[in-house]
Amino acid sequence: MFKKTFYGAKISPACAYCAHGSPAPDQRMVLCRRRGVVSPYFHCRNFLYDPLLRTPRRQELPHFEPEDFSLED
């Protein structure tokens, strides 16, 4: 009934995270079962989103000082 969306409702298609593609050994291209060797930013009408192929962006961790954890004022 309800479709669960990963990473938001609007995802721009790209072969880097398509179910039909797999990364090439040099990590600069994608080996597609439908189109052959393609760019990771290419997409075709056979695009099928696979959330497990998407790599999350690294988040910047906050920097804390030892004074931030002390109970003294």
Coordinates of N, CA, C and O in Angstrom, one line a residue:
M1 N 0.8 -1.2 0.0 CA 0.0 0.0 0.0 C 0.9 1.3 0.0 O 0.7 2.1 -0.9
F2 N 1.8 1.4 1.0 CA 2.7 2.5 1.0 C 4.0 2.1 0.6 O 4.5 1.0 1.1
K3 N 4.7 2.8 -0.2 CA 6.0 2.5 -0.7 C 7.0 3.2 0.2 O 7.0 4.4 0.3
K4 N 7.9 2.4 0.8 CA 8.9 3.0 1.7 C 10.1 3.6 0.8 O 10.6 2.9 -0.1
T5 N 10.4 4.8 1.0 CA 11.5 5.5 0.2 C 12.7 5.6 1.0 O 12.7 5.8 2.2
F6 N 13.9 5.3 0.4 CA 15.2 5.5 1.0 C 15.8 6.7 0.4 O 15.7 7.0 -0.7
Y7 N 16.5 7.5 1.3 CA 17.2 8.7 0.9 C 16.3 9.7 0.3 O 16.7 10.5 -0.6
G8 N 15.0 9.8 0.7 CA 14.1 10.8 0.1 C 13.3 10.3 -1.0 O 13.6 9.2 -1.6
A9 N 12.3 11.0 -1.4 CA 11.4 10.6 -2.5 C 12.0 10.8 -3.9 O 11.7 10.2 -4.8
K10 N 12.8 11.9 -4.0 CA 13.4 12.2 -5.3 C 14.8 11.8 -5.4 O 15.7 12.4 -4.8
I11 N 15.1 10.8 -6.2 CA 16.5 10.3 -6.4 C 16.8 10.4 -7.9 O 16.1 9.8 -8.7
S12 N 17.9 11.1 -8.2 CA 18.2 11.2 -9.6 C 18.9 9.9 -10.0 O 19.8 9.4 -9.3
P13 N 18.5 9.3 -11.1 CA 19.0 8.0 -11.6 C 20.5 8.1 -12.0 O 20.9 9.1 -12.6
A14 N 21.2 7.1 -11.7 CA 22.6 7.0 -12.1 C 23.0 5.5 -12.0 O 22.6 4.8 -11.2
C15 N 23.9 5.1 -12.9 CA 24.3 3.7 -13.0 C 25.1 3.3 -11.8 O 25.3 2.1 -11.6
A16 N 25.7 4.2 -11.1 CA 26.5 3.9 -9.9 C 25.7 3.1 -8.9 O 26.2 2.3 -8.1
Y17 N 24.4 3.3 -8.8 CA 23.5 2.6 -7.8 C 22.3 2.0 -8.5 O 21.2 2.0 -7.9
C18 N 22.5 1.4 -9.7 CA 21.5 0.7 -10.4 C 21.7 -0.8 -10.1 O 22.8 -1.3 -9.9
A19 N 20.6 -1.5 -10.0 CA 20.6 -2.9 -9.8 C 21.2 -3.7 -10.9 O 21.7 -4.8 -10.7
H20 N 21.2 -3.2 -12.1 CA 21.8 -3.9 -13.3 C 23.3 -3.6 -13.4 O 23.9 -4.3 -14.3
G21 N 23.9 -2.7 -12.7 CA 25.3 -2.4 -12.8 C 26.1 -2.9 -11.6 O 25.6 -3.1 -10.6
S22 N 27.4 -3.0 -11.9 CA 28.4 -3.4 -10.9 C 29.6 -2.6 -11.1 O 30.0 -2.3 -12.3
P23 N 30.4 -2.2 -10.1 CA 31.6 -1.4 -10.3 C 32.6 -2.2 -11.1 O 32.8 -3.3 -10.8
A24 N 33.3 -1.5 -12.0 CA 34.4 -2.1 -12.7 C 35.7 -2.1 -11.8 O 35.7 -1.5 -10.7
P25 N 36.7 -2.9 -12.1 CA 37.8 -3.0 -11.3 C 38.6 -1.7 -11.0 O 39.2 -1.5 -10.0
D26 N 38.5 -0.8 -12.0 CA 39.2 0.5 -11.8 C 38.4 1.5 -11.1 O 38.9 2.6 -10.8
Q27 N 37.2 1.2 -10.7 CA 36.3 2.1 -9.9 C 35.9 3.4 -10.6 O 35.3 4.3 -10.0
R28 N 36.2 3.6 -11.9 CA 35.9 4.8 -12.6 C 34.7 4.6 -13.5 O 34.1 5.5 -14.0
M29 N 34.4 3.3 -13.8 CA 33.3 3.0 -14.7 C 32.4 1.9 -14.1 O 32.7 1.4 -13.0
V30 N 31.3 1.7 -14.7 CA 30.3 0.7 -14.2 C 30.1 -0.3 -15.3 O 29.9 0.0 -16.5
L31 N 30.0 -1.6 -14.9 CA 29.7 -2.7 -15.9 C 28.2 -2.9 -15.8 O 27.7 -3.5 -14.8
C32 N 27.5 -2.6 -16.9 CA 26.1 -2.7 -16.9 C 25.7 -4.0 -17.7 O 26.3 -4.3 -18.7
R33 N 24.7 -4.8 -17.2 CA 24.3 -6.0 -17.9 C 23.5 -5.6 -19.1 O 23.5 -6.5 -20.0
R34 N 23.0 -4.4 -19.2 CA 22.2 -4.1 -20.4 C 23.0 -3.3 -21.4 O 22.8 -3.4 -22.6
R35 N 23.8 -2.3 -21.0 CA 24.5 -1.4 -21.9 C 26.0 -1.6 -22.0 O 26.6 -1.0 -22.8
G36 N 26.6 -2.5 -21.2 CA 28.1 -2.7 -21.2 C 28.8 -1.7 -20.3 O 28.3 -1.5 -19.2
V37 N 29.9 -1.2 -20.7 CA 30.7 -0.3 -19.9 C 30.2 1.1 -20.0 O 30.1 1.6 -21.1
V38 N 29.8 1.7 -18.9 CA 29.2 3.0 -18.9 C 29.8 3.9 -17.8 O 30.4 3.4 -16.9
S39 N 29.5 5.2 -17.9 CA 29.9 6.1 -16.8 C 29.0 5.9 -15.6 O 27.9 5.5 -15.7
P40 N 29.5 6.1 -14.4 CA 28.7 6.0 -13.2 C 27.5 7.0 -13.2 O 26.5 6.8 -12.5
Y41 N 27.6 8.1 -13.9 CA 26.6 9.1 -13.9 C 25.6 8.9 -15.0 O 24.6 9.6 -15.1
F42 N 25.8 8.0 -15.9 CA 24.9 7.6 -17.0 C 23.7 6.9 -16.4 O 23.7 6.3 -15.4
H43 N 22.5 7.0 -17.1 CA 21.3 6.3 -16.8 C 20.6 6.0 -18.0 O 20.6 6.7 -19.0
C44 N 19.8 4.9 -18.0 CA 19.0 4.5 -19.2 C 17.6 4.3 -18.7 O 17.3 4.3 -17.5
R45 N 16.7 3.9 -19.5 CA 15.3 3.7 -19.1 C 15.1 2.4 -18.4 O 14.1 2.1 -17.8
N46 N 16.2 1.5 -18.3 CA 16.1 0.3 -17.6 C 16.6 0.5 -16.1 O 16.8 -0.5 -15.4
F47 N 16.8 1.7 -15.7 CA 17.3 2.0 -14.4 C 16.4 1.4 -13.3 O 15.2 1.5 -13.3
L48 N 17.0 0.7 -12.4 CA 16.3 0.0 -11.2 C 17.1 0.3 -10.0 O 18.2 -0.1 -9.8
Y49 N 16.6 1.1 -9.1 CA 17.3 1.6 -7.9 C 17.5 0.5 -7.0 O 16.7 -0.3 -6.6
D50 N 18.8 0.4 -6.5 CA 19.2 -0.6 -5.5 C 19.8 0.2 -4.3 O 20.9 0.7 -4.4
P51 N 19.1 0.4 -3.2 CA 19.6 1.2 -2.1 C 20.9 0.7 -1.5 O 21.7 1.4 -0.9
L52 N 21.2 -0.6 -1.7 CA 22.5 -1.2 -1.1 C 23.7 -0.8 -1.8 O 24.8 -0.9 -1.3
L53 N 23.6 -0.3 -3.1 CA 24.7 0.1 -3.8 C 25.1 1.6 -3.6 O 26.2 2.0 -4.0
R54 N 24.2 2.3 -3.0 CA 24.5 3.7 -2.7 C 25.4 3.9 -1.5 O 25.2 3.3 -0.5
T55 N 26.4 4.7 -1.7 CA 27.4 5.0 -0.6 C 26.9 6.2 0.1 O 26.8 7.3 -0.5
P56 N 26.8 6.2 1.4 CA 26.3 7.4 2.2 C 27.5 8.4 2.2 O 28.6 8.1 2.2
R57 N 27.1 9.7 2.3 CA 28.1 10.8 2.4 C 28.6 10.8 3.9 O 27.9 10.5 4.8
R58 N 29.9 11.1 4.0 CA 30.5 11.1 5.3 C 30.1 12.4 6.0 O 30.1 13.5 5.4
Q59 N 29.7 12.2 7.3 CA 29.3 13.4 8.0 C 30.4 13.9 8.9 O 31.2 13.1 9.4
E60 N 30.5 15.2 9.0 CA 31.6 15.8 9.8 C 31.2 15.7 11.3 O 30.1 16.1 11.7
L61 N 32.1 15.1 12.1 CA 31.8 15.0 13.5 C 32.1 16.3 14.2 O 33.1 17.0 13.9
P62 N 31.3 16.7 15.2 CA 31.7 17.9 16.0 C 32.9 17.7 16.8 O 33.3 16.6 17.2
H63 N 33.6 18.8 16.9 CA 34.9 18.8 17.7 C 34.6 19.3 19.1 O 34.0 20.4 19.3
F64 N 34.9 18.5 20.1 CA 34.7 18.8 21.5 C 36.0 19.1 22.2 O 37.0 18.5 22.0
E65 N 35.9 20.0 23.2 CA 37.0 20.3 24.1 C 36.8 19.5 25.4 O 35.6 19.2 25.8
P66 N 37.8 19.3 26.2 CA 37.6 18.6 27.5 C 36.7 19.5 28.4 O 36.0 18.9 29.3
E67 N 36.7 20.8 28.3 CA 35.9 21.7 29.1 C 34.4 21.4 28.8 O 33.6 21.7 29.7
D68 N 34.1 20.9 27.7 CA 32.7 20.6 27.4 C 32.1 19.5 28.2 O 30.9 19.4 28.4
F69 N 33.0 18.7 28.8 CA 32.5 17.5 29.6 C 32.7 17.7 31.1 O 32.4 16.8 31.8
S70 N 33.2 18.9 31.5 CA 33.4 19.1 32.9 C 32.1 19.6 33.5 O 31.3 20.3 32.9
L71 N 31.8 19.4 34.8 CA 30.7 19.8 35.5 C 30.9 21.1 36.2 O 30.0 21.7 36.8
E72 N 32.1 21.6 36.3 CA 32.5 22.8 36.9 C 32.2 24.0 36.0 O 32.4 23.9 34.8
D73 N 31.8 25.2 36.6 CA 31.6 26.4 35.7 C 32.8 27.2 35.7 O 33.6 27.5 36.4

